[in-house]
Tab-separated table of C-alpha atoms and ligand atoms in Angstrom:
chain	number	residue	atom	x	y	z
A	611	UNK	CA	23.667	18.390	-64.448
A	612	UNK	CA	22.420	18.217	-60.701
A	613	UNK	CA	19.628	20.273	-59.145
A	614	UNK	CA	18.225	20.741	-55.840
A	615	UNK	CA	14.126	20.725	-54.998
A	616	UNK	CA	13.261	22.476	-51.806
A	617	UNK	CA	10.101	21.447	-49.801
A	618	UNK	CA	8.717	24.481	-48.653
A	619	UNK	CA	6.326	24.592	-45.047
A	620	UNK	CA	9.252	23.334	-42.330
A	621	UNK	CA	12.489	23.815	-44.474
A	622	UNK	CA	12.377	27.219	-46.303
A	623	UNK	CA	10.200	29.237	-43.576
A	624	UNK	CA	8.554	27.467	-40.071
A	625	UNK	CA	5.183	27.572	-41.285
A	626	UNK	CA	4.882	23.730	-40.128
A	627	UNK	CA	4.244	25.431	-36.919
A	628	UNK	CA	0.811	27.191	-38.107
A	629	UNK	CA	-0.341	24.431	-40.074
A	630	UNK	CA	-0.366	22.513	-36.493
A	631	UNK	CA	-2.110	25.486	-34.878
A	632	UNK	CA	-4.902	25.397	-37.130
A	633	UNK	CA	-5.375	21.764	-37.256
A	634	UNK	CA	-5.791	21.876	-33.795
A	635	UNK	CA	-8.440	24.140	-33.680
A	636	UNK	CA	-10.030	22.367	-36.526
A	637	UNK	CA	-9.495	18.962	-34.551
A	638	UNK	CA	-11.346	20.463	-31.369
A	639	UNK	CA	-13.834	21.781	-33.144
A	640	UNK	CA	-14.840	17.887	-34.728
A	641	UNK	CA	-13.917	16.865	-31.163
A	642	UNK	CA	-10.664	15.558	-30.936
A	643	UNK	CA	-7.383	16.535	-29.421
A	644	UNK	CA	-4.810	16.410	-31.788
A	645	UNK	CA	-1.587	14.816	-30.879
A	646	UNK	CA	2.106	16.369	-31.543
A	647	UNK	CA	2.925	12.406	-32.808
A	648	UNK	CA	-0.105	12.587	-35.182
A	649	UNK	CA	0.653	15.903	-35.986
A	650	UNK	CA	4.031	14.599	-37.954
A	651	UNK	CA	2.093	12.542	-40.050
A	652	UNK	CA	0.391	15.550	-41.053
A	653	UNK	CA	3.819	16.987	-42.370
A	654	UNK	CA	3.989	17.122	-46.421
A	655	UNK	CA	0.559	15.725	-46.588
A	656	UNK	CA	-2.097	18.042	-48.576
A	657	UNK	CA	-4.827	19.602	-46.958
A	658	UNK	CA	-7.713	17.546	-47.773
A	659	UNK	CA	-5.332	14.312	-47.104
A	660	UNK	CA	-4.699	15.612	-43.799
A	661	UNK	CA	-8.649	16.611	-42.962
A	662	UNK	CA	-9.349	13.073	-43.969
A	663	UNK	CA	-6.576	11.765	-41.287
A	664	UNK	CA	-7.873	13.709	-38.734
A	665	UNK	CA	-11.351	12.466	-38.982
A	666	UNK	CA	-10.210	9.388	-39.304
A	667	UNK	CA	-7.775	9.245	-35.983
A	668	UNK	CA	-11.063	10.968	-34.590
A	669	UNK	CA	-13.151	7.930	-36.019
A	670	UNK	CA	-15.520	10.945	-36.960
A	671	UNK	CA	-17.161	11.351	-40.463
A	672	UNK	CA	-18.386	13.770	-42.443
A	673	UNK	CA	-20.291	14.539	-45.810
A	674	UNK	CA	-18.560	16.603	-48.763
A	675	UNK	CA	-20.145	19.689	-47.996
A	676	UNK	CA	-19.098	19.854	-44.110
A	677	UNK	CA	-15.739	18.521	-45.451
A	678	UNK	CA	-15.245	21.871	-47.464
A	679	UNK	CA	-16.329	24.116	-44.840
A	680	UNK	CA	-13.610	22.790	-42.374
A	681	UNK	CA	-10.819	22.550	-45.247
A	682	UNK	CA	-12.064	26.512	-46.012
A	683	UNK	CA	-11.904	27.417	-42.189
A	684	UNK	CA	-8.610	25.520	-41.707
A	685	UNK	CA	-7.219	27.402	-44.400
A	686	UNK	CA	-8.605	30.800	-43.002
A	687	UNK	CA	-6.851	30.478	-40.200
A	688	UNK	CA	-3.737	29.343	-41.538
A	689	UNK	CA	-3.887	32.610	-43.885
A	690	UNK	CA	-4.058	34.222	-40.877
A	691	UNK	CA	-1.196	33.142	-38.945
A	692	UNK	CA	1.075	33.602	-41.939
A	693	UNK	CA	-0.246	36.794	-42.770
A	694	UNK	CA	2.666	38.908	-41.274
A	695	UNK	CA	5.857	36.614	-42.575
A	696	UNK	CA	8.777	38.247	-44.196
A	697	UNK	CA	12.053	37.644	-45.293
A	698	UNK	CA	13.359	37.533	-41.476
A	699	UNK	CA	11.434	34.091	-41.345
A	700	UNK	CA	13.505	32.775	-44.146
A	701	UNK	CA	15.082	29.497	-41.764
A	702	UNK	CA	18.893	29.839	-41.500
A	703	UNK	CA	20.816	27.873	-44.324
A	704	UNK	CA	18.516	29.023	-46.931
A	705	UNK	CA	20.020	31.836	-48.819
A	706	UNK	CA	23.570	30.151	-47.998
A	707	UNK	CA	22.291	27.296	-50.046
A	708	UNK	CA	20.696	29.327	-52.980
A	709	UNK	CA	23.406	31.495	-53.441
A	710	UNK	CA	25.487	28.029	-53.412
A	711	UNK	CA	23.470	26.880	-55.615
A	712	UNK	CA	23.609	30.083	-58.413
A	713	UNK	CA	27.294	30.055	-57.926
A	714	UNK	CA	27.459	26.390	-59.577
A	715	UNK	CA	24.789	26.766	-61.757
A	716	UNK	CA	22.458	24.411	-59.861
A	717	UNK	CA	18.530	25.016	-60.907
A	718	UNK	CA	16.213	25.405	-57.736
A	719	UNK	CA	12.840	23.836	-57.672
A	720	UNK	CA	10.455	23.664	-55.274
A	721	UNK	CA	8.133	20.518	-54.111
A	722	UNK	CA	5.494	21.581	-51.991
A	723	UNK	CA	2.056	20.214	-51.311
A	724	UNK	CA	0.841	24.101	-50.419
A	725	UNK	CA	-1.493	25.827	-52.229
A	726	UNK	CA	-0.003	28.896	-50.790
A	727	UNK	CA	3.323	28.348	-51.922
A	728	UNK	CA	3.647	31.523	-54.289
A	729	UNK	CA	1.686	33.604	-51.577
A	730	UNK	CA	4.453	32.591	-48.914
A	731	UNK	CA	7.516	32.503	-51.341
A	732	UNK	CA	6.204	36.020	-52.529
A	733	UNK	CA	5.957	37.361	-48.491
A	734	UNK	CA	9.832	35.840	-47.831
A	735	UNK	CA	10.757	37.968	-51.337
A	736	UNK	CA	12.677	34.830	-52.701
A	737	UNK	CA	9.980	33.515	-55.472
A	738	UNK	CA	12.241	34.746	-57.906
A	739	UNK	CA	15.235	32.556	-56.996
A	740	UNK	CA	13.488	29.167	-58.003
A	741	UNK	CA	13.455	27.959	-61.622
A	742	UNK	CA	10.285	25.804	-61.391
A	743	UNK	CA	7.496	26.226	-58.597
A	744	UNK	CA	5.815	22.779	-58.488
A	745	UNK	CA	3.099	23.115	-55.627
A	746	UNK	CA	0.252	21.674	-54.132
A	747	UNK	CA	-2.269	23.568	-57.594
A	748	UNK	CA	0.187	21.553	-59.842
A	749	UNK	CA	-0.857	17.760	-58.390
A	750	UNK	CA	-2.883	15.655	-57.319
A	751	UNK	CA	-1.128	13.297	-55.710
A	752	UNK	CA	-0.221	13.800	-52.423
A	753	UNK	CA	3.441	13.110	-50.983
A	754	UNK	CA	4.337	10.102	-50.191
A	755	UNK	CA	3.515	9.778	-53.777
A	756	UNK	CA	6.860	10.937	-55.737
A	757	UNK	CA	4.421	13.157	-58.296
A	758	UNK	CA	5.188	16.437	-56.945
A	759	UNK	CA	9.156	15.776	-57.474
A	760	UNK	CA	9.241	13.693	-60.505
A	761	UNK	CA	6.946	16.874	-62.232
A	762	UNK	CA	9.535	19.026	-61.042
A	763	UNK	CA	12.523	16.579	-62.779
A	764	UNK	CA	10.969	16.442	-65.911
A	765	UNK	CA	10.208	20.868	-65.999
A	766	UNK	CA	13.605	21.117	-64.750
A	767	UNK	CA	14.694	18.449	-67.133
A	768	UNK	CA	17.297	16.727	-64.945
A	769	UNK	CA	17.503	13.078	-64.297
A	770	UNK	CA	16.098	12.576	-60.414
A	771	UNK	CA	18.999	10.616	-59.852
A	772	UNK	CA	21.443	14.227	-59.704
A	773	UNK	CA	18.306	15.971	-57.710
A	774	UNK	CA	19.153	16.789	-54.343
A	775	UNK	CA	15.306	16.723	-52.381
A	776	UNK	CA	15.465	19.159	-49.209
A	777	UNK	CA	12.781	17.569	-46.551
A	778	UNK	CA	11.418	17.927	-43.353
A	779	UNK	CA	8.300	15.351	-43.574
A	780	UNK	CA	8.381	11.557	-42.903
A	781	UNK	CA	6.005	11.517	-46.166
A	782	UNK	CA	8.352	13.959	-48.326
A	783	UNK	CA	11.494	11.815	-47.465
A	784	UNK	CA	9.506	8.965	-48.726
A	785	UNK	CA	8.463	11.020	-51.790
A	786	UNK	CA	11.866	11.743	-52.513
A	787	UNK	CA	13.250	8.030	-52.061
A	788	UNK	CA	10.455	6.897	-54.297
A	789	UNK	CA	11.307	9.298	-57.099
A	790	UNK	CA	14.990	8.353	-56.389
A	791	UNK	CA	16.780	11.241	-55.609
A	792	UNK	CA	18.998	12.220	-52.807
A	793	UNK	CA	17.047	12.916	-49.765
A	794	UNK	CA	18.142	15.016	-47.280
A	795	UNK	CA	15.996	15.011	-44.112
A	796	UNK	CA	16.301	18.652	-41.997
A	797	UNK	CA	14.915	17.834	-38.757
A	798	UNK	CA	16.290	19.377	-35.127
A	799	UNK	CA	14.023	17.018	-33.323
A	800	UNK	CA	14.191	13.278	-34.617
A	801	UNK	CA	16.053	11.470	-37.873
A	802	UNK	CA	13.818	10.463	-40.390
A	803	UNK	CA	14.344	6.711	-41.014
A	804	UNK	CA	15.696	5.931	-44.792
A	805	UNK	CA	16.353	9.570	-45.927
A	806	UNK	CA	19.930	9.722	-47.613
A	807	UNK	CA	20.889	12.060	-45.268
A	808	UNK	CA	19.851	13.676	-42.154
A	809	UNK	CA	20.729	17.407	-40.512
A	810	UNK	CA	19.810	19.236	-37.975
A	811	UNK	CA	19.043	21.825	-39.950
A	812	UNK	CA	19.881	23.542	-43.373
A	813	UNK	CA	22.511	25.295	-41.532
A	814	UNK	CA	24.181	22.290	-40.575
A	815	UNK	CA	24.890	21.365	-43.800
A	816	UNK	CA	28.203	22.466	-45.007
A	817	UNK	CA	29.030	23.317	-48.654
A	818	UNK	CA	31.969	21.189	-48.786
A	819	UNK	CA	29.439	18.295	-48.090
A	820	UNK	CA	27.793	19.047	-51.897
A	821	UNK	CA	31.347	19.307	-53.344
A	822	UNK	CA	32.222	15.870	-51.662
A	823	UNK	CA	28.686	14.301	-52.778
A	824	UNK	CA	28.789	12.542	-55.702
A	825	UNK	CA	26.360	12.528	-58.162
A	826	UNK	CA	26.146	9.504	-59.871
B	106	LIG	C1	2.620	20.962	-46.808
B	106	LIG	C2	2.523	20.971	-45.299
B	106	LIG	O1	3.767	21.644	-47.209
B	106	LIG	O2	1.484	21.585	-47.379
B	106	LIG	C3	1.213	20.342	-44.854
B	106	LIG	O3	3.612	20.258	-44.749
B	106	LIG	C4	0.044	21.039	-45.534
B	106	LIG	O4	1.112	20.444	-43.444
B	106	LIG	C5	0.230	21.004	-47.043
B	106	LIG	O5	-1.174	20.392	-45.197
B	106	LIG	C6	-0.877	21.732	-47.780
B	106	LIG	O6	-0.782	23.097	-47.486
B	106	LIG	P1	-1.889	24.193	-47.804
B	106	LIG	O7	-1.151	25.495	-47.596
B	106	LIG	O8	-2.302	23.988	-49.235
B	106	LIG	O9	-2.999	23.968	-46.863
B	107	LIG	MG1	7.583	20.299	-45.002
């Protein structure tokens, strides 16, 4: 048995894109200019993780209470900007890879830290395609801790060693490695150092490349 767990924000739909945007704002607002180098670090990492790295890069801090007004207003905006997505945001390779995938009777997962995962799978009409939704409402830990894969495994019931992880984050390739499964980094910009593989994009990807990959 094999499966394949999709990260969501960045590979599915290029909402990494609006979680910058709002972080920046956010950032500003505390007093800090948030870099596009930072910004990666930001990638796969929850939203309260990624508060606490900006404040921390801005060596600015914060009680509890302030902390939850910025995480509200962060996500506010984000809502925002993803208000109008559809599924003509769906990032080419997708739907070649799920219908791929239903054709060999490979279970989809996803692995997301979002806690807007349904709300944007919903808005791109393809929440029905994916076996098990593991998101950020489901853990606790964030990526580069494995948790959000390894829960998905175990619902899916498939050893991580056949799991195919789809990433786009330094911390979700790291996720993926730790869990050990296959981790294939999608990134037009940059490789990500010690993912399994690395593409441009999902596109790239051919599906002769899963029939020559062999799952040990
Ligand atoms: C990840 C994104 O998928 O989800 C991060 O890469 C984001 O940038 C995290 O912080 C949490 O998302 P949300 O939607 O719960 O704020
Ligand atoms: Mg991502």
């Amino acid at each position: 048995m094999k499966a394949f767990i999709f990260d969501l924000d960045g590979v599915i739909v290029d909402t990494a894109k609006y979680h910058f945007k709002s972080w920046k704002i956010i950032a500003k607002k505390i007093g800090f200019k948030l870099s596009k180098t930072q910004n990666e670090l930001l990638k796969g990492v929850s939203r309260e993780e990624s508060l606490n790295k900006v404040l921390n890069w801005g060596g600015i801090s914060i009680d509890r209470l302030e902390k939850n007004k910025y995480l509200e207003e962060k996500n506010e905006l984000y809502k925002g900007f993803i208000n109008n997505l559809n599924h003509m945001d769906i990032l080419p390779g997708v739907n070649k890879l799920i219908n791929f995938a239903r054709n060999n009777n490979i279970p989809i997962a996803l692995g997301s830290a979002s806690k807007n995962a349904h709300r944007i799978l919903e808005k791109l009409g393809i929440k029905n395609k994916f076996k098990v939704i593991i998101d950020g409402n489901l853990t606790s830990k964030s990526k580069p801790h494995p948790e959000v894969f390894l829960r998905g495994a175990e619902i899916l019931g498939i050893n991580p060693k056949n799991i195919i992880v789809f990433e786009d984050s330094i911390a979700g390739i790291e996720a993926a490695n730790k869990a050990k499964m296959i981790s294939i980094a999608v990134c037009a910009k940059r490789k990500i150092k010690n993912a399994t593989f690395n593409f441009n994009s999902l596109d790239d990807i051919s599906l002769e490349f899963f029939e020559k990959l062999e799952f040990k």
